[in-house]
Amino acid sequence: MLKLFITKAINLTIKRPYFLVKRLFISIGTIVNKSGRRKECNICGKTLNNFLPYRQNYKLDAYNEILDWVGSDVKNFACVHCRSHDRERHLFMYFDALDLWNEFSNKKILHFAPEAHLSKKIKELEPSLYVQGDFNPKYLFEGNSDILNIDATDIKYNDEYFDFLICNHVLEHIVDYKKAFSEIYRVLKKNGKAILQTPYSRTLSKNFEDPGIQTNLQREVLYGQHDHVRVFSEKQFFNDLNEAGFTLNIQKHDSLFDVNTSFRHGVNKLEDLVLVEKDKEIQVG
Ligand SMILES: [Zn+2]
């Protein structure tokens, strides 16, 4: 009883004020950040001082630099106003610059791990069918009944069914990614397009994955995130896409945007758009 009393007293006199002060500082920081004008979210249109980092203590370490790792802008991750993340803002930039929004009206779309702002925009464009899927929709999107349980390595739709497919930073979570490539290729119509973003290394000549790497900590340190299953090599990633039958139509960030734009919108200027296409059958004769 005495012990309980002492514990409660400590909580009230030490811990609670500490957390209240901490929350106060965070609130003040958020207000200051939201009133800044250094950066601008290209989705909600609001300005801010800085996008929030992927994790509070995240540091770009030497390992990432050695691997010449291309992926998210982890230092400029979330918008403090609309919570959009850098990968979603980057797709909006590419879709605007390349006029890819035209690909959605009256078309059949398959969108894996759908981002909230992007899916809202796609719905407004009135596709003839918009399928949102994830391998574990209950875990990721609790309460959103629009998202179906779809395994990218076993897509339960007919051949040549979809016009456009979006798979934004999903492949690094999939063990049998080559099966996912063949499934995506199979369900795309001829002339169909897919966006297949994933982090990759420009240093590695082959993918790095090893069955001995099993724990969350090992994956976190060696693959960059606890639920990633490899580090893709850019070279192997593109080769494997070619082998799956896709034509690569990589859109270079540098050729579409200047440095100021990528800084202002908080996106990784090294991350190009991996746009792939399923060609029409060549007519013989
Ligand atoms: Zn925003």
Short mmCIF file of C-alpha atoms and ligand atoms in Angstrom, two decimals:
data_model
loop_
_atom_site.label_atom_id
_atom_site.label_comp_id
_atom_site.label_asym_id
_atom_site.label_seq_id
_atom_site.Cartn_x
_atom_site.Cartn_y
_atom_site.Cartn_z
CA MET A 1 0.00 0.00 0.00
CA LEU A 2 2.78 2.36 0.99
CA LYS A 3 4.68 1.39 -2.15
CA LEU A 4 1.64 2.15 -4.32
CA PHE A 5 1.19 5.50 -2.61
CA ILE A 6 4.85 6.41 -3.16
CA THR A 7 4.67 5.35 -6.83
CA LYS A 8 1.59 7.50 -7.40
CA ALA A 9 3.20 10.42 -5.63
CA ILE A 10 6.28 10.12 -7.84
CA ASN A 11 4.09 9.99 -10.94
CA LEU A 12 2.23 13.13 -9.92
CA THR A 13 5.21 15.14 -8.75
CA ILE A 14 7.84 14.14 -11.28
CA LYS A 15 6.57 12.24 -14.32
CA ARG A 16 3.34 14.13 -14.98
CA PRO A 17 4.88 17.60 -14.96
CA TYR A 18 7.68 16.26 -17.17
CA PHE A 19 5.21 14.95 -19.75
CA LEU A 20 3.09 18.10 -19.54
CA VAL A 21 6.14 20.27 -20.16
CA LYS A 22 7.23 17.99 -23.00
CA ARG A 23 3.77 18.17 -24.58
CA LEU A 24 3.76 21.94 -24.18
CA PHE A 25 7.10 22.20 -26.02
CA ILE A 26 5.82 19.90 -28.78
CA SER A 27 2.65 22.01 -29.14
CA ILE A 28 4.64 25.25 -29.33
CA GLY A 29 7.00 23.62 -31.85
CA THR A 30 4.05 22.51 -34.00
CA ILE A 31 2.51 26.01 -33.97
CA VAL A 32 5.85 27.58 -34.94
CA ASN A 33 6.36 24.94 -37.64
CA LYS A 34 2.89 25.43 -39.10
CA SER A 35 3.36 29.18 -39.30
CA GLY A 36 6.64 28.87 -41.23
CA ARG A 37 7.02 29.59 -44.93
CA ARG A 38 10.29 27.85 -45.80
CA LYS A 39 8.55 24.81 -47.32
CA GLU A 40 5.23 24.08 -48.96
CA CYS A 41 3.15 20.91 -49.18
CA ASN A 42 2.12 20.43 -52.81
CA ILE A 43 -0.90 18.37 -51.72
CA CYS A 44 -2.64 20.60 -49.16
CA GLY A 45 -0.99 23.79 -50.46
CA LYS A 46 -0.04 24.99 -46.96
CA THR A 47 3.36 26.31 -45.94
CA LEU A 48 5.49 25.16 -43.01
CA ASN A 49 9.02 25.41 -41.67
CA ASN A 50 9.91 21.74 -41.93
CA PHE A 51 8.32 18.42 -42.76
CA LEU A 52 8.53 15.96 -39.87
CA PRO A 53 11.19 13.23 -40.10
CA TYR A 54 10.17 9.59 -40.63
CA ARG A 55 11.05 8.74 -37.06
CA GLN A 56 11.88 11.19 -34.33
CA ASN A 57 15.41 9.90 -33.89
CA TYR A 58 16.06 8.83 -37.44
CA LYS A 59 19.55 9.58 -38.70
CA LEU A 60 20.87 9.01 -42.19
CA ASP A 61 23.81 6.82 -41.33
CA ALA A 62 27.01 5.93 -43.14
CA TYR A 63 25.51 2.60 -44.24
CA ASN A 64 22.87 4.37 -46.35
CA GLU A 65 25.47 6.64 -47.88
CA ILE A 66 27.80 3.76 -48.73
CA LEU A 67 24.93 1.92 -50.43
CA ASP A 68 23.94 5.09 -52.31
CA TRP A 69 20.43 4.30 -51.20
CA VAL A 70 17.60 5.92 -53.17
CA GLY A 71 14.21 5.98 -51.51
CA SER A 72 12.10 8.15 -49.25
CA ASP A 73 13.22 11.53 -48.05
CA VAL A 74 13.22 10.32 -44.44
CA LYS A 75 14.23 13.72 -43.10
CA ASN A 76 11.25 15.41 -44.75
CA PHE A 77 8.56 12.82 -44.26
CA ALA A 78 5.19 14.04 -42.99
CA CYS A 79 3.34 17.30 -43.61
CA VAL A 80 2.28 18.84 -40.27
CA HIS A 81 -0.97 20.03 -41.84
CA CYS A 82 -2.32 17.10 -43.88
CA ARG A 83 0.02 14.23 -42.82
CA SER A 84 0.93 13.48 -46.45
CA HIS A 85 4.29 11.75 -46.68
CA ASP A 86 7.13 12.49 -49.07
CA ARG A 87 6.44 9.53 -51.36
CA GLU A 88 2.85 10.63 -51.85
CA ARG A 89 3.84 14.27 -52.47
CA HIS A 90 6.42 13.05 -54.97
CA LEU A 91 3.83 11.04 -56.92
CA PHE A 92 1.57 14.11 -57.04
CA MET A 93 4.50 16.10 -58.47
CA TYR A 94 5.19 13.47 -61.14
CA PHE A 95 1.50 13.03 -61.98
CA ASP A 96 1.13 16.81 -62.36
CA ALA A 97 4.29 17.20 -64.45
CA LEU A 98 3.53 14.25 -66.74
CA ASP A 99 -0.23 14.77 -66.81
CA LEU A 100 -0.72 11.21 -65.60
CA TRP A 101 -4.06 12.17 -64.02
CA ASN A 102 -5.47 11.64 -67.52
CA GLU A 103 -4.85 7.92 -67.07
CA PHE A 104 -7.63 7.47 -64.51
CA SER A 105 -10.98 8.70 -65.86
CA ASN A 106 -13.10 5.80 -67.12
CA LYS A 107 -10.19 3.39 -66.60
CA LYS A 108 -9.72 0.35 -64.38
CA ILE A 109 -7.21 1.07 -61.62
CA LEU A 110 -5.52 -1.21 -59.08
CA HIS A 111 -3.85 0.64 -56.20
CA PHE A 112 -1.77 -1.25 -53.62
CA ALA A 113 -1.38 0.17 -50.10
CA PRO A 114 -3.38 3.23 -51.18
CA GLU A 115 -2.26 6.58 -49.88
CA ALA A 116 -5.15 8.65 -48.47
CA HIS A 117 -4.75 11.82 -50.55
CA LEU A 118 -3.93 9.97 -53.73
CA SER A 119 -6.90 7.64 -53.46
CA LYS A 120 -9.23 10.60 -52.80
CA LYS A 121 -7.94 12.35 -55.92
CA ILE A 122 -8.26 9.21 -58.06
CA LYS A 123 -11.87 8.71 -56.92
CA GLU A 124 -12.66 12.30 -57.96
CA LEU A 125 -11.41 11.46 -61.47
CA GLU A 126 -14.13 8.81 -61.75
CA PRO A 127 -12.36 5.66 -62.92
CA SER A 128 -14.70 2.96 -64.22
CA LEU A 129 -13.27 0.67 -61.51
CA TYR A 130 -11.00 1.57 -58.62
CA VAL A 131 -9.68 -1.39 -56.63
CA GLN A 132 -7.67 -0.64 -53.49
CA GLY A 133 -5.77 -3.55 -52.04
CA ASP A 134 -3.29 -4.50 -49.39
CA PHE A 135 -1.88 -7.75 -48.08
CA ASN A 136 -3.02 -6.84 -44.58
CA PRO A 137 -5.78 -4.21 -44.84
CA LYS A 138 -7.12 -4.70 -41.30
CA TYR A 139 -3.74 -4.01 -39.78
CA LEU A 140 -2.89 -1.00 -41.89
CA PHE A 141 -6.22 0.57 -42.63
CA GLU A 142 -8.58 -0.30 -39.83
CA GLY A 143 -12.02 1.07 -40.47
CA ASN A 144 -11.53 1.58 -44.21
CA SER A 145 -13.74 -1.10 -45.73
CA ASP A 146 -12.87 0.04 -49.28
CA ILE A 147 -9.52 -1.71 -49.08
CA LEU A 148 -9.52 -5.36 -50.09
CA ASN A 149 -7.17 -8.10 -49.02
CA ILE A 150 -5.05 -8.58 -52.15
CA ASP A 151 -1.76 -10.44 -52.34
CA ALA A 152 0.45 -8.91 -55.03
CA THR A 153 1.93 -12.35 -55.72
CA ASP A 154 -1.51 -13.85 -56.35
CA ILE A 155 -3.85 -11.19 -57.74
CA LYS A 156 -7.34 -12.67 -58.07
CA TYR A 157 -8.28 -10.86 -61.25
CA ASN A 158 -8.36 -11.96 -64.88
CA ASP A 159 -5.53 -11.42 -67.33
CA GLU A 160 -5.33 -7.95 -68.89
CA TYR A 161 -7.93 -6.49 -66.57
CA PHE A 162 -6.46 -3.18 -65.36
CA ASP A 163 -5.34 -0.08 -67.26
CA PHE A 164 -3.16 1.39 -64.52
CA LEU A 165 -1.56 0.02 -61.38
CA ILE A 166 0.11 1.85 -58.49
CA CYS A 167 2.51 0.07 -56.15
CA ASN A 168 4.33 2.81 -54.24
CA HIS A 169 7.01 1.49 -51.86
CA VAL A 170 5.46 -1.96 -51.46
CA LEU A 171 7.84 -4.32 -53.31
CA GLU A 172 10.54 -4.06 -50.64
CA HIS A 173 8.10 -5.85 -48.28
CA ILE A 174 7.39 -8.77 -50.64
CA VAL A 175 9.49 -11.94 -50.39
CA ASP A 176 8.70 -13.30 -53.88
CA TYR A 177 8.86 -10.01 -55.74
CA LYS A 178 9.41 -11.71 -59.12
CA LYS A 179 6.03 -13.41 -58.72
CA ALA A 180 4.56 -9.97 -57.98
CA PHE A 181 6.17 -8.64 -61.19
CA SER A 182 4.64 -11.46 -63.24
CA GLU A 183 1.23 -10.99 -61.59
CA ILE A 184 1.27 -7.24 -62.19
CA TYR A 185 2.28 -7.87 -65.79
CA ARG A 186 -0.46 -10.47 -66.20
CA VAL A 187 -3.34 -8.30 -64.91
CA LEU A 188 -2.28 -5.22 -66.89
CA LYS A 189 -3.92 -4.62 -70.23
CA LYS A 190 -1.71 -4.27 -73.28
CA ASN A 191 -0.61 -0.64 -73.30
CA GLY A 192 -1.28 -0.58 -69.53
CA LYS A 193 1.03 1.29 -67.17
CA ALA A 194 2.29 0.72 -63.65
CA ILE A 195 4.11 2.85 -61.09
CA LEU A 196 6.54 0.62 -59.20
CA GLN A 197 8.49 2.72 -56.69
CA THR A 198 10.81 0.99 -54.25
CA PRO A 199 14.00 1.96 -52.43
CA TYR A 200 17.16 0.63 -54.06
CA SER A 201 20.91 0.86 -53.90
CA ARG A 202 22.94 2.30 -56.75
CA THR A 203 26.08 0.70 -55.30
CA LEU A 204 24.99 -2.94 -55.25
CA SER A 205 25.19 -4.92 -58.49
CA LYS A 206 22.79 -7.54 -57.10
CA ASN A 207 20.01 -7.47 -54.51
CA PHE A 208 21.11 -8.01 -50.94
CA GLU A 209 19.08 -10.45 -48.87
CA ASP A 210 20.05 -13.37 -46.74
CA PRO A 211 17.95 -16.07 -45.03
CA GLY A 212 20.06 -15.63 -41.89
CA ILE A 213 18.59 -12.15 -41.42
CA GLN A 214 15.45 -12.91 -39.41
CA THR A 215 14.90 -10.44 -36.59
CA ASN A 216 13.34 -6.99 -36.72
CA LEU A 217 16.60 -5.46 -35.53
CA GLN A 218 18.62 -7.25 -38.21
CA ARG A 219 16.19 -6.13 -40.92
CA GLU A 220 16.10 -2.60 -39.52
CA VAL A 221 19.88 -2.28 -39.60
CA LEU A 222 20.63 -4.20 -42.80
CA TYR A 223 17.53 -3.57 -44.94
CA GLY A 224 16.65 -0.11 -43.62
CA GLN A 225 13.31 -0.94 -41.98
CA HIS A 226 12.12 -3.74 -39.71
CA ASP A 227 9.60 -5.02 -42.27
CA HIS A 228 11.74 -4.79 -45.41
CA VAL A 229 12.96 -8.10 -46.78
CA ARG A 230 15.91 -6.95 -48.91
CA VAL A 231 17.89 -4.09 -50.33
CA PHE A 232 17.18 -3.93 -54.04
CA SER A 233 20.03 -3.25 -56.41
CA GLU A 234 18.93 -0.66 -58.96
CA LYS A 235 20.62 -2.69 -61.68
CA GLN A 236 18.96 -5.99 -60.75
CA PHE A 237 15.60 -4.32 -60.10
CA PHE A 238 15.49 -2.84 -63.59
CA ASN A 239 16.83 -6.03 -65.21
CA ASP A 240 14.20 -8.14 -63.46
CA LEU A 241 11.46 -5.77 -64.60
CA ASN A 242 12.70 -6.14 -68.16
CA GLU A 243 12.78 -9.91 -67.81
CA ALA A 244 9.19 -9.86 -66.56
CA GLY A 245 8.26 -8.25 -69.88
CA PHE A 246 7.90 -4.59 -68.94
CA THR A 247 9.22 -1.68 -70.96
CA LEU A 248 10.84 0.80 -68.61
CA ASN A 249 9.94 4.43 -69.04
CA ILE A 250 11.94 5.89 -66.14
CA GLN A 251 11.16 9.55 -65.58
CA LYS A 252 14.15 11.43 -64.21
CA HIS A 253 13.43 13.80 -61.37
CA ASP A 254 16.17 16.16 -62.57
CA SER A 255 14.64 16.56 -66.00
CA LEU A 256 11.25 17.59 -64.57
CA PHE A 257 12.02 19.60 -61.43
CA ASP A 258 14.66 22.00 -60.21
CA VAL A 259 16.47 21.66 -56.88
CA ASN A 260 14.40 24.40 -55.24
CA THR A 261 11.16 22.55 -56.00
CA SER A 262 12.32 19.27 -54.44
CA PHE A 263 13.61 21.13 -51.37
CA ARG A 264 10.43 23.15 -50.99
CA HIS A 265 8.11 20.13 -51.29
CA GLY A 266 10.32 17.85 -49.18
CA VAL A 267 10.99 15.03 -51.63
CA ASN A 268 14.10 13.08 -52.55
CA LYS A 269 15.54 14.61 -55.72
CA LEU A 270 17.39 11.34 -56.38
CA GLU A 271 14.20 9.29 -56.60
CA ASP A 272 13.08 8.95 -60.21
CA LEU A 273 9.63 7.73 -61.23
CA VAL A 274 9.65 4.02 -62.08
CA LEU A 275 6.97 4.03 -64.75
CA VAL A 276 6.70 0.72 -66.60
CA GLU A 277 4.51 -0.27 -69.50
CA LYS A 278 3.14 -3.44 -71.00
CA ASP A 279 3.58 -3.07 -74.72
CA LYS A 280 1.00 -3.78 -77.35
CA GLU A 281 1.44 -7.05 -79.13
CA ILE A 282 3.46 -6.53 -82.29
CA GLN A 283 1.27 -7.17 -85.30
CA VAL A 284 2.90 -9.57 -87.74
CA GLY A 285 2.29 -9.35 -91.49
ZN ZN B 1 0.11 18.96 -46.53
#
